[in-house]
XYZ file of C-alpha atoms in Angstrom:
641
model
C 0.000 0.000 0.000
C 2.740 1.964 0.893
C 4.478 1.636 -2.200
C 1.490 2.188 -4.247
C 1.059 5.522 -2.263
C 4.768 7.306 -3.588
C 4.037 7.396 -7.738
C 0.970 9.224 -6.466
C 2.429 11.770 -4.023
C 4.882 12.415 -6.780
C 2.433 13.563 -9.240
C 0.437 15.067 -6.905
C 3.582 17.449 -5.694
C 4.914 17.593 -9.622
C 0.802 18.593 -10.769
C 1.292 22.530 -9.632
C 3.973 22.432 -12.285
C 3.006 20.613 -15.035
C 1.105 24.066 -16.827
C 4.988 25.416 -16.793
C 6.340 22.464 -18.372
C 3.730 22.544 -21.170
C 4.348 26.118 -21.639
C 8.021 25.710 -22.237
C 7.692 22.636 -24.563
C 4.167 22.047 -26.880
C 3.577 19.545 -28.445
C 1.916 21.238 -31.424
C 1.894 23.711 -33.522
C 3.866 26.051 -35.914
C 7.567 27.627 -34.889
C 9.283 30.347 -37.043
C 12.803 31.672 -36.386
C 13.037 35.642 -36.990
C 16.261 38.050 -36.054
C 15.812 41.162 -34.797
C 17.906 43.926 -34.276
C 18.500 45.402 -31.026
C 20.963 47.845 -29.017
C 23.037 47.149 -26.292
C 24.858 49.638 -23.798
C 28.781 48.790 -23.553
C 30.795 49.785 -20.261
C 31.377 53.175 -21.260
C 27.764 54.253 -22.323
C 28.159 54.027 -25.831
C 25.071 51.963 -27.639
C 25.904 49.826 -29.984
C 23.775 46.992 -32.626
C 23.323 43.787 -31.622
C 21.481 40.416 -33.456
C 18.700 38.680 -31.320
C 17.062 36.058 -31.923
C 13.319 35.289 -31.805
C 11.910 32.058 -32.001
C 8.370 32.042 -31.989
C 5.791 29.310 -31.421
C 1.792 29.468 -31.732
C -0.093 26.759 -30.513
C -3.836 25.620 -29.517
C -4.273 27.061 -26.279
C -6.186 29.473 -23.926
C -4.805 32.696 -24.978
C -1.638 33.016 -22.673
C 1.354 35.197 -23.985
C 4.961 33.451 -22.662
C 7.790 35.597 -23.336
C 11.765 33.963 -22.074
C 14.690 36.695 -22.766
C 18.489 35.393 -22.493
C 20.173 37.380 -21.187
C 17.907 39.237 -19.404
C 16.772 42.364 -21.594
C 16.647 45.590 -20.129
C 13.084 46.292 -21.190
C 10.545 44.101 -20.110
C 8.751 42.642 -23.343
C 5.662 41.212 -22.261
C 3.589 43.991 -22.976
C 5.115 44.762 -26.763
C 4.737 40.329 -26.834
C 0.789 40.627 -25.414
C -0.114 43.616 -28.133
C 2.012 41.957 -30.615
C -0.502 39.121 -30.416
C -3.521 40.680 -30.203
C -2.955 42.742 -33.273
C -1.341 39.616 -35.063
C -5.139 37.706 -34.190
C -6.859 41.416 -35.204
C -4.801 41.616 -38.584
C -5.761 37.703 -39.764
C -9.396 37.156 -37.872
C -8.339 34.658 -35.453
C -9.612 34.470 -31.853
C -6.398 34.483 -29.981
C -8.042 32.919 -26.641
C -7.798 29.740 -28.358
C -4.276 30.249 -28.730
C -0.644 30.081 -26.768
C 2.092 32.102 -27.842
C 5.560 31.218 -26.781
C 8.390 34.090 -27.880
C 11.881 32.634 -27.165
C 14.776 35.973 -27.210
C 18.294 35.184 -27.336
C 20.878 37.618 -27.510
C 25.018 37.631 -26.847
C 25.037 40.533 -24.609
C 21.873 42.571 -22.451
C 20.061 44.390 -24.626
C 17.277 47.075 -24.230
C 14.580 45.377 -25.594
C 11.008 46.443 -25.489
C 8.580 47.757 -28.052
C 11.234 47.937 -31.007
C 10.726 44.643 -31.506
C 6.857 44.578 -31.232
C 6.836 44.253 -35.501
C 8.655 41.614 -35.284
C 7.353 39.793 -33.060
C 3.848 40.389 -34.952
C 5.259 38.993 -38.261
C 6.429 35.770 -36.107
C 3.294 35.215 -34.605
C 1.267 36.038 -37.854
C 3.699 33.198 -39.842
C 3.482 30.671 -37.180
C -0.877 31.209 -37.602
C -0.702 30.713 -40.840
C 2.258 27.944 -41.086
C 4.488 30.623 -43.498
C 8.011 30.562 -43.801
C 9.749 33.617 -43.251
C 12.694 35.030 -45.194
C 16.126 34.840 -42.973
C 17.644 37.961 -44.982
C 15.248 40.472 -43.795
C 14.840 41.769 -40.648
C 13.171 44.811 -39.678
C 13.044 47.043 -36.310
C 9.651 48.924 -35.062
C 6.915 48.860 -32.345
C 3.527 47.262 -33.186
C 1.032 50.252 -32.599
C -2.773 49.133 -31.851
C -3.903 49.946 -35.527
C -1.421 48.150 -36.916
C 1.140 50.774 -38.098
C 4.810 50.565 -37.164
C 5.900 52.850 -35.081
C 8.825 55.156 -34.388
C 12.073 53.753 -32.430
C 15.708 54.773 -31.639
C 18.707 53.471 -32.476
C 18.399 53.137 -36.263
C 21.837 53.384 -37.278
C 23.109 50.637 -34.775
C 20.487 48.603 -35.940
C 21.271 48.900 -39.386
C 24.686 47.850 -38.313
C 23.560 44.757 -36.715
C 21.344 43.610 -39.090
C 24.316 44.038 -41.604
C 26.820 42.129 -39.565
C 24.324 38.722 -39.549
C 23.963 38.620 -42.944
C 20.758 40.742 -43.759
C 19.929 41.851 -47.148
C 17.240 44.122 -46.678
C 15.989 45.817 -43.206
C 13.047 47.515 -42.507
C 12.113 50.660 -40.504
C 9.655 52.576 -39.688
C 8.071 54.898 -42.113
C 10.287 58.303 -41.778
C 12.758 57.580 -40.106
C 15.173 57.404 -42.856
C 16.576 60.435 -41.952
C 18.490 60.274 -38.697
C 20.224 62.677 -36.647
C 23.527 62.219 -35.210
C 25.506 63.916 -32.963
C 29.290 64.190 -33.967
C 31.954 65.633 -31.160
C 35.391 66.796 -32.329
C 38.468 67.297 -30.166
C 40.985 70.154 -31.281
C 43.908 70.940 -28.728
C 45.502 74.543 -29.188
C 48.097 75.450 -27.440
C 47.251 73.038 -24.834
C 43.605 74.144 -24.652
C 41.341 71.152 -25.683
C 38.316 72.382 -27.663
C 35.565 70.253 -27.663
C 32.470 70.940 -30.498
C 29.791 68.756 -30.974
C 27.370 69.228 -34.171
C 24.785 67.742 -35.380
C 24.401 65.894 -38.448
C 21.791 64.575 -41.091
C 22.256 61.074 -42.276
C 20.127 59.188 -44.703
C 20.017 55.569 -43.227
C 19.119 54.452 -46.820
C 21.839 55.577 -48.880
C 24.445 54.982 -46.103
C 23.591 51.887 -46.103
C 23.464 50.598 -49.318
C 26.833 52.361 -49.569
C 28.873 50.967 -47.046
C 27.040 47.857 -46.349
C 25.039 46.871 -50.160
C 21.926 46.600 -47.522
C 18.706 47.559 -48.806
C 16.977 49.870 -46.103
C 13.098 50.602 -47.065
C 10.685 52.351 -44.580
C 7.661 50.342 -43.952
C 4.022 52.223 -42.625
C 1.986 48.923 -41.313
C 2.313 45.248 -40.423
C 0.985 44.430 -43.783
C 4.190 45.770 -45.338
C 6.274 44.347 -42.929
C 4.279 40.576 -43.677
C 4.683 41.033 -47.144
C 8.563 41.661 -47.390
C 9.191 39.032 -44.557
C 6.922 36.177 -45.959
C 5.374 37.130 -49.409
C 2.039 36.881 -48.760
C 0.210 39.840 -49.082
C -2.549 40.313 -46.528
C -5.195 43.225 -47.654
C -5.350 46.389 -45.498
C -8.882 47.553 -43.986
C -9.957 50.012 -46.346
C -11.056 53.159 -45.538
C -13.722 55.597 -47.924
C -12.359 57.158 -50.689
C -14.070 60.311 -49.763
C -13.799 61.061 -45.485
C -15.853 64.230 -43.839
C -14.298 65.551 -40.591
C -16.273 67.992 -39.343
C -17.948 68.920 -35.816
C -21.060 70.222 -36.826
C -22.545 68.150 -34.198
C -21.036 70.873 -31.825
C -22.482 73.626 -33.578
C -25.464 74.891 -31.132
C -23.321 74.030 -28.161
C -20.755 76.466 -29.775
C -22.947 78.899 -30.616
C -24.614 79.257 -26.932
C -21.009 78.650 -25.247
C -19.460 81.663 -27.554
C -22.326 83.538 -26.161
C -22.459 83.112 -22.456
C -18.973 83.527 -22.227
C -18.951 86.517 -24.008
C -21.269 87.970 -21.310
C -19.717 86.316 -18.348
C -16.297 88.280 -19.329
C -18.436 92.097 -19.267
C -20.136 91.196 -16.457
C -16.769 90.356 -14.676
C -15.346 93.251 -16.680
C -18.109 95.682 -15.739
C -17.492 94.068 -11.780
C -13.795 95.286 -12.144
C -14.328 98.515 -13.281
C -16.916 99.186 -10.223
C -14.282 97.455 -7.280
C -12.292 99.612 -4.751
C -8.850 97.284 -5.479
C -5.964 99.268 -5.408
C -3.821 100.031 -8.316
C -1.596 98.042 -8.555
C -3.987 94.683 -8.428
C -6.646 96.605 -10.780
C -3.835 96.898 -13.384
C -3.143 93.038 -12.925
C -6.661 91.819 -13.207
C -7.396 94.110 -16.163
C -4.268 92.757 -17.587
C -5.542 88.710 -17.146
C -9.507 89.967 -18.684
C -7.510 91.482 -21.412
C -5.637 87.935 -22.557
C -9.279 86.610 -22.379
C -10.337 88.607 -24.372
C -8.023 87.952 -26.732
C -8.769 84.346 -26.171
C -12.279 85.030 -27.450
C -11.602 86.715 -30.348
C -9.803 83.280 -31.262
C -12.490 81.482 -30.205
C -15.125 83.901 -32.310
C -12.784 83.044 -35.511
C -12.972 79.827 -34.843
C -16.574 79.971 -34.890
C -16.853 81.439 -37.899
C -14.385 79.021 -39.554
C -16.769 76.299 -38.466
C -14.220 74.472 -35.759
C -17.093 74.029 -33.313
C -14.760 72.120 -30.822
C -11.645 74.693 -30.871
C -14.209 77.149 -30.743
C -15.403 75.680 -27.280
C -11.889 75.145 -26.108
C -10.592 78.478 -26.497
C -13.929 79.679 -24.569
C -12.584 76.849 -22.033
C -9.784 78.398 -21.511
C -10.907 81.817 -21.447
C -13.614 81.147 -18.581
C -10.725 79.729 -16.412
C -8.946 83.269 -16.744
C -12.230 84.962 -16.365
C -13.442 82.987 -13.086
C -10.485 83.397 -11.872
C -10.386 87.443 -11.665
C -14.776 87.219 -10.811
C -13.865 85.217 -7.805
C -10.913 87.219 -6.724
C -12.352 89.806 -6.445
C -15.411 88.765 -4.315
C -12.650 87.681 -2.098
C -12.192 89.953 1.345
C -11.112 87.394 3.770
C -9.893 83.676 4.356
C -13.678 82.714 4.560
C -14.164 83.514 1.668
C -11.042 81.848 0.031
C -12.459 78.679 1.925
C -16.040 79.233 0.701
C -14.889 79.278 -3.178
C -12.934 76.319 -2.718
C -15.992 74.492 -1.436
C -18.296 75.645 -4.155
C -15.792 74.179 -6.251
C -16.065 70.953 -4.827
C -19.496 71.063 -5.228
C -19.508 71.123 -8.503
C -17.003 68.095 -8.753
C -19.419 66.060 -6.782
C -22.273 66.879 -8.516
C -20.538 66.342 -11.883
C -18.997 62.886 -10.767
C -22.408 61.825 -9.245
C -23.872 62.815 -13.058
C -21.473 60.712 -14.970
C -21.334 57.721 -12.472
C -24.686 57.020 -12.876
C -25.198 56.926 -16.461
C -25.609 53.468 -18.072
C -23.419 53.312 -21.369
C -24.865 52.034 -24.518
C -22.987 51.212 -27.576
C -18.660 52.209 -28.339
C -19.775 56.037 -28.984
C -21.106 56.610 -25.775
C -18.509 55.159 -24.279
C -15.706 57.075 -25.483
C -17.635 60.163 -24.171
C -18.101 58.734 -21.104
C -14.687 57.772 -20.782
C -13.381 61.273 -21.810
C -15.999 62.428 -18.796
C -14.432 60.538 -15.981
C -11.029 61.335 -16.713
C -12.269 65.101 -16.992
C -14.096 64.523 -13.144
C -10.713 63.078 -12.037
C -8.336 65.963 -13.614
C -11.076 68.151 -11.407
C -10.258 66.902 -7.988
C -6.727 66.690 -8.427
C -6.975 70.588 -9.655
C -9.115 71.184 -6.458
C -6.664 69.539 -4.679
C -3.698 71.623 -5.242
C -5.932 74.495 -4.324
C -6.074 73.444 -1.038
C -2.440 73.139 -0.811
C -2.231 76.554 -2.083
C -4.641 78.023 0.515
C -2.904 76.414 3.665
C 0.216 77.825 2.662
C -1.395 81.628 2.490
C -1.192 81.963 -1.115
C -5.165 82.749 -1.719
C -4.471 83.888 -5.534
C -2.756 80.798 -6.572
C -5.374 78.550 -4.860
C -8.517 80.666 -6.334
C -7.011 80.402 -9.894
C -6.849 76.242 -9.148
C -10.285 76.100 -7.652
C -11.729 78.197 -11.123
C -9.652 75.174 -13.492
C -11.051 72.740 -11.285
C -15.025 74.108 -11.204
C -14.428 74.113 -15.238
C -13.050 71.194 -15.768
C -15.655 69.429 -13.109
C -18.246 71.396 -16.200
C -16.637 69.862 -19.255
C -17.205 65.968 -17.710
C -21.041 67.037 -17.300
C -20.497 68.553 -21.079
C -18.815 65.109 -22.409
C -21.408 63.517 -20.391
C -24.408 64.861 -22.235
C -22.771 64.540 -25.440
C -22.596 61.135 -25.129
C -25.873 60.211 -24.023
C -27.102 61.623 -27.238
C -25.264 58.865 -29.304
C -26.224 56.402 -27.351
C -27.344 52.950 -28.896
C -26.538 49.596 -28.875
C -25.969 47.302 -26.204
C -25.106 48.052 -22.669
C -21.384 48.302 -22.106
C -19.971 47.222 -18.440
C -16.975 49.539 -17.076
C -14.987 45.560 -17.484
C -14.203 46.816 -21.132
C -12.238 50.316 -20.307
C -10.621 48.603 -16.744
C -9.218 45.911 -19.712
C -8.331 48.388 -22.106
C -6.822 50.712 -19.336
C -4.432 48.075 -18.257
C -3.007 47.259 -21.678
C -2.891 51.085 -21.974
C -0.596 51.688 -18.781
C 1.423 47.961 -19.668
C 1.989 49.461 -23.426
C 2.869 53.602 -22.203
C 5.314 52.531 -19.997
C 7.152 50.318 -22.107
C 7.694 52.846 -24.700
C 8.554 55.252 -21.249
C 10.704 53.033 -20.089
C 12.684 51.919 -23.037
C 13.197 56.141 -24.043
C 14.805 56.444 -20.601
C 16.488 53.423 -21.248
C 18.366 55.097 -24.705
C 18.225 58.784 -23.690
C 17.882 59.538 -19.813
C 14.716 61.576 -18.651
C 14.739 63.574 -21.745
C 11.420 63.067 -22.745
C 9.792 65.360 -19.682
C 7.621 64.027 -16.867
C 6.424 60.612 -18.914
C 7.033 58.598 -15.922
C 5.203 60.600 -13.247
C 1.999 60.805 -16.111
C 2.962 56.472 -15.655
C 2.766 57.104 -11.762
C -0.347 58.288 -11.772
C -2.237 56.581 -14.212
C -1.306 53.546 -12.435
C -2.392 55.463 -9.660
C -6.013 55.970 -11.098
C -5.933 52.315 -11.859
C -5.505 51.533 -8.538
C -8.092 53.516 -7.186
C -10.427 52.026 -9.729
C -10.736 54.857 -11.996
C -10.257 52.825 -15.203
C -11.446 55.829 -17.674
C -8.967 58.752 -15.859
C -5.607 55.676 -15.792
C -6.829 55.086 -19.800
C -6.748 58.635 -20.947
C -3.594 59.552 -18.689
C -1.691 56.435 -19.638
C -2.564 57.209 -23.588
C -1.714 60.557 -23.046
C 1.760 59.133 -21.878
C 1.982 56.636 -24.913
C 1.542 59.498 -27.285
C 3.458 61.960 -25.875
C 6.276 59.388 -26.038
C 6.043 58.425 -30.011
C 6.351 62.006 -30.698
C 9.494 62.183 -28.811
C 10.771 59.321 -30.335
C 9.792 60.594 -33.981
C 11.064 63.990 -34.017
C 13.939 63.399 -31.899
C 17.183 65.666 -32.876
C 15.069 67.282 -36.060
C 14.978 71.236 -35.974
C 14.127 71.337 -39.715
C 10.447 72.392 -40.686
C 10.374 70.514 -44.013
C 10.798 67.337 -42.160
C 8.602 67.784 -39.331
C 5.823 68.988 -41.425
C 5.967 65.783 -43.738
C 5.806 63.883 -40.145
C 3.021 65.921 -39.813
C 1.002 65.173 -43.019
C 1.500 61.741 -42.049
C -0.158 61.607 -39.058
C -2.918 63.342 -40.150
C -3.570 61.149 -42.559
C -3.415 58.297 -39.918
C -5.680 59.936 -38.090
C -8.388 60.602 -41.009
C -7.750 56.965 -41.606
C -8.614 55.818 -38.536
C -11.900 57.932 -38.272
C -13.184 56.865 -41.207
C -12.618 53.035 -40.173
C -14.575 53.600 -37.118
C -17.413 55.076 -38.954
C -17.716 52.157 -41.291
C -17.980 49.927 -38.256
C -21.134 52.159 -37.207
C -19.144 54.546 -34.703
C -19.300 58.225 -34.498
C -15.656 59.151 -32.349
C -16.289 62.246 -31.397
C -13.641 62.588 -29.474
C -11.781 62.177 -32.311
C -13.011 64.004 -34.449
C -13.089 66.855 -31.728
C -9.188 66.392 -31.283
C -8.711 66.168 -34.819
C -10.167 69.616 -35.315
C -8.025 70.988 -32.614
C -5.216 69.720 -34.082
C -5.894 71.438 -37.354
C -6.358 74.594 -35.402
C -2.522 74.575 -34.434
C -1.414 73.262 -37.340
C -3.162 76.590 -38.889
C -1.712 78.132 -36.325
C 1.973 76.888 -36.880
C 1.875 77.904 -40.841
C 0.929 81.529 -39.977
C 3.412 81.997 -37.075
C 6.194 79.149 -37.608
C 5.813 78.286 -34.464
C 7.454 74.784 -33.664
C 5.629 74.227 -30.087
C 2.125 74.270 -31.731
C 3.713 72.103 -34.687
C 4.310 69.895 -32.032
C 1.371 70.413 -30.719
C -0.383 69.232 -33.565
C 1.087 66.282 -34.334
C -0.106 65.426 -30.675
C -3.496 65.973 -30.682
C -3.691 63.871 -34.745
C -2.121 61.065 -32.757
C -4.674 61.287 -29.862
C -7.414 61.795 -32.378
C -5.663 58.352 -33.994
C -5.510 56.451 -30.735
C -9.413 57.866 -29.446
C -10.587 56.338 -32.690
C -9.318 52.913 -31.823
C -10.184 52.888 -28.548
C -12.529 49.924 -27.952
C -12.735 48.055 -31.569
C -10.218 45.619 -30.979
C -13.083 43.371 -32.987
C -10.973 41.164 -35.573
C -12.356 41.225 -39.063
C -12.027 37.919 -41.727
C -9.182 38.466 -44.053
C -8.680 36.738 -47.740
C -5.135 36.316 -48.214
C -3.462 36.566 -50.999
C -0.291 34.706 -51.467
C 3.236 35.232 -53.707
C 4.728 31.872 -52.862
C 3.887 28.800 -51.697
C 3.801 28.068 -47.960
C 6.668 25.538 -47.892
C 9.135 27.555 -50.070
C 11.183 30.259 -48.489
C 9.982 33.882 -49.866
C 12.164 35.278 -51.873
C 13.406 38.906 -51.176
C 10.874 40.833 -53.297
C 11.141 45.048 -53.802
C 8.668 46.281 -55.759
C 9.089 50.044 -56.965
C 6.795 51.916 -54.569
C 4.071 54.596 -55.677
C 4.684 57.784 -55.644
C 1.990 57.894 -52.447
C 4.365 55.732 -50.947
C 7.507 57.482 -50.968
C 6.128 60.206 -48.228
C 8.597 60.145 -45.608
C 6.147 61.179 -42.727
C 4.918 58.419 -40.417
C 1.317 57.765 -39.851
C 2.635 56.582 -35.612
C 0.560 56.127 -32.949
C -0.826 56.242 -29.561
C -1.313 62.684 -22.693
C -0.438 64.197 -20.415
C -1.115 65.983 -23.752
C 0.320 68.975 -23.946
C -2.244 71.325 -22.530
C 0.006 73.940 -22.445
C 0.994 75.631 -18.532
C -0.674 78.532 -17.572
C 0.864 81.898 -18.541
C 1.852 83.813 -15.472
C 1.358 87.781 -16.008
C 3.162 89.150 -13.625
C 2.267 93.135 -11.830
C 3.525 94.063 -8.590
C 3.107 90.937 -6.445
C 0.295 89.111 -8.204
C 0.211 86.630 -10.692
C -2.615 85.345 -13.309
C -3.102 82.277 -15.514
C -4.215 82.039 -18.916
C -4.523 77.984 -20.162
C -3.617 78.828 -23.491
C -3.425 75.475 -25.558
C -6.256 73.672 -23.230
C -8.598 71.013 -24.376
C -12.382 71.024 -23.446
């Protein structure tokens, strides 16, 4: 009996294990081999290229995502390896719960790894669906964005060099990025002085390339390129109308009455001003602030007329902050009073986060507005809460001007709120969908974060901290406010990446025209699914306001500011349609042969060098500080509604 007893207390003590051993080794299925390029840091700080290898395996399973990295990458790649999958299942119609993907990474040295390799990883996982070979004399470097498109990484020239060195004939890149920007430092001693100048220069991966290596370098926009080149089958893009209208005319009355009552709230407060017994000195400063709202509105009234119904209602947005600010002030004669306008303030939070937690969401519209609500009613109370921080140190002005951003803000979530009520149809929606989506938002953000701090320090501003707190949000189960701050993040971070080191205008503005074009394309795919994405279409408006903006006054920051809100109105447009579609495929070459290396002359639509990238905080630009005497006022020029 005894003996009988020890086979079973064996496998009951190995059981616990036996879903690890089946993840390292199944039994079935398709493996492809891919290499990858990758950079690695040497003693001295210097990056240099470096070969990995993948080797990918897809088999029957129940949807897990096992990623193994040796050595140990400095990146973690799980959340590139999760979205490369889901896209991968997206792209050819598959149901990836009924799947297990195992992604093998081997490398000769640590290497920052992380979302460069997400295209690659979503070409492996595609070939080992569909049984494909995949050529051995391409490889490629890019991140796997949730549309599909391959997006912007660093490192290109080390790459390059590393795909060379393995034998590579052709590597591909994201689409413009050709042009890379190195930094060159030259030592000249005179008369034992050491000068030391560093420039910077232009380099054209594609012709250096070819000329020192003979390697083909092509830029690549989707995972459909990036599949075709790798495997020769060509998979068919989703395609969007021929003809797409962008336009918020749905906005139109709620311009129209905004324009108006914040027309009269600034006389009234002007007209209150002119009647007060303030000294001079703070008279001249709040005159000052009611003047650069005014201004403000007289942006906001072209606007109108141009027919930009949502810039219109952002630059009143911004001018009410300004203009509450100065009304409040000056009903202000002692700390009561400070204490009384930060409670009215909070009043209005509550009520607004009462109105939007108690709506019931029906259908993907109405829950993008909803979404864009919360995250509005969460902004408010962390506003409100830095006014109180202001007030119990003694500075009343500061903590006023926070309380007004906060009561407006705590107005816009009631505004999104109503919006999206009136688009609401379909099926009941459960807040499960945006507390999934916001975790594979925060995963995605702060791998892209963390592998920019990874190449180039903090240089890319406060991305971490926006990281911080969307987790934060996540935490305290505010799924909607960790989404939007997390995306916010994500994009931010691609726009780093893609302009990084380029001063020139030509350049940026072909970026530019790319992502505007992503954007359109990604609107006009969510209205053939039956979805109106008003926020994108909103932010896509906004976005055309500064890119107007930036051709009158060649202005780079609202350039830049542009190119953020097209990629937000990109990523708003995707948010929630992660439903796969059935694909035909159409296939070059058999699935047993190895593809041959095929380069077809592109169109001339093709050639663009801009980059249709993805996926805040967006830049909502800071408040500008007008400084008279000892007082100081706000404007939020550059604010979203």
């Amino acid at each position: 009996m005894k003996r009988a007893l020890v086979p079973l207390l064996i496998i009951t003590l190995l059981l616990p294990f036996a879903s690890f051993a089946t993840a390292e080794c199944p039994s079935e299925g398709h493996t492809v081999v891919l290499k990858a390029p990758a950079v690695s840091r040497t003693a001295d700080g210097q990056l240099i290229g470096v070969a990995t290898d993948f080797v990918i395996t897809v088999a029957p399973g129940t949807g897990h995502v096992y990623v193994e990295t040796w050595p140990l990458a400095e990146v973690d790649m799980q959340a590139s390896a999760r979205l490369a999958a889901q896209i991968a299942g997206k792209v050819l119609g598959v149901n990836m719960s009924k799947y297990d993907v195992f992604i093998q990474i081997k490398a000769d040295s640590p290497i920052i790894g992380g979302p460069s390799a997400g295209g690659t990883m979503t070409v492996g996982i595609i070939a080992a669906l569909e049984g494909w070979k995949v050529n051995p004399k391409v490889m490629m470097t890019g991140m796997i964005n949730p549309d599909g498109t391959i997006g912007p990484v660093g490192g290109i020239l080390e790459k390059a060099s590393a795909a060379h060195d393995v034998g590579a004939q052709l590597f591909l890149i994201p689409q413009g990025q050709r042009i890379q920007y190195v930094q060159e430092t030259q030592k000249k001693e005179i008369g034992g002085i050491v000068e030391i100048n560093t420039q910077t220069k232009k380099v054209d991966v594609v012709d250096y390339a070819k000329e020192r290596w003979g390697l083909t370098v092509i830029e690549i926009r989707d995972i459909y390129d990036a599949v075709y080149y790798f495997t020769g089958h060509r998979i068919p893009r989703p395609e969007a109308p021929a003809y797409v209208k962008i336009d918020t005319s749905f906005l139109k009355d709620d311009a129209l009455k905004d324009y108006d009552n914040t027309t009269a709230y600034y006389q009234s407060t002007l007209e209150r001003l002119k009647k007060s017994d303030v000294n001079y000195a703070t008279y001249t400063t709040l005159l000052e602030a009611l003047n650069e709202a005014k201004a403000i509105l007289n942006q906001s009234k072209q606007s109108l007329d141009d027919g930009m119904y949502y810039t219109t209602m952002s630059k009143d947005f911004q001018a009410r902050i300004i203009i509450r600010h100065v009304n409040w002030y000056l009903g202000v004669k002692s700390e009561e009073d400070v204490q009384r306008i930060l409670r009215t303030a909070g009043s209005e939070i509550n009520a607004s986060e009462k109105r939007v937690s108690n709506i019931t969401i029906r259908g993907t519209t109405m829950l993008q507005a909803i979404a864009a609500a919360e995250e509005r009613v969460e902004q408010a109370k962390g506003l409100l809460d830095e006014a109180w921080k202001y007030y119990y140190n003694g500075d009343y002005w500061d903590a006023i001007g926070k309380a007004a951003y906060a009561y407006e803000r705590a107005k816009t979530a009631v505004f999104w709120a109503s919006l999206g009520e009136r688009f609401a149809t379909g099926d009941v929606i459960g807040k499960d969908v945006v507390k999934t989506t916001a975790r594979d938002y925060i995963d995605e953000s702060n791998l892209i974060v963390t592998y920019i701090e990874s190449m180039y320090g903090t240089v890319g501003g406060d991305l971490s901290q926006s990281i911080q707190q969307a987790e934060q949000y996540y935490e305290d189960g505010k799924y909607s406010a960790a989404l939007f701050t997390a995306m916010e993040a994500r994009v931010r971070a691609q726009v780093f990446l893609d302009t990084l080191g380029i001063d020139n205008q030509t350049v940026l503005k072909d970026k530019l025209a790319g992502m505007k074009e992503g954007a359109k394309v990604a609107i006009a795919l969510a209205q053939n699914k039956g979805i109106t994405p008003v926020l994108a279409i909103a932010y896509y408006e906004f976005a055309e306001s500064y890119e107007k903006s930036a051709e009158e006054n060649g202005s780079m920051e609202d350039l830049q500011t542009a190119m953020i809100f097209y990629q937000y109105a990109r990523e708003t447009a995707n948010l929630f349609l992660s439903k796969p579609s059935q694909t035909t495929i159409q296939t070059n070459t058999t699935a047993t042969d190895i593809p041959q290396i095929v380069i077809p002359t592109p169109s001339p639509a093709e050639t663009s060098t801009s980059t249709p990238t993805s996926p805040e905080r967006i830049p909502e630009t800071a408040i500008i500080l007008i400084a008279v005497g000892s007082f100081l006022v706000g404007a939020a020029i550059g604010k979203k509604l």
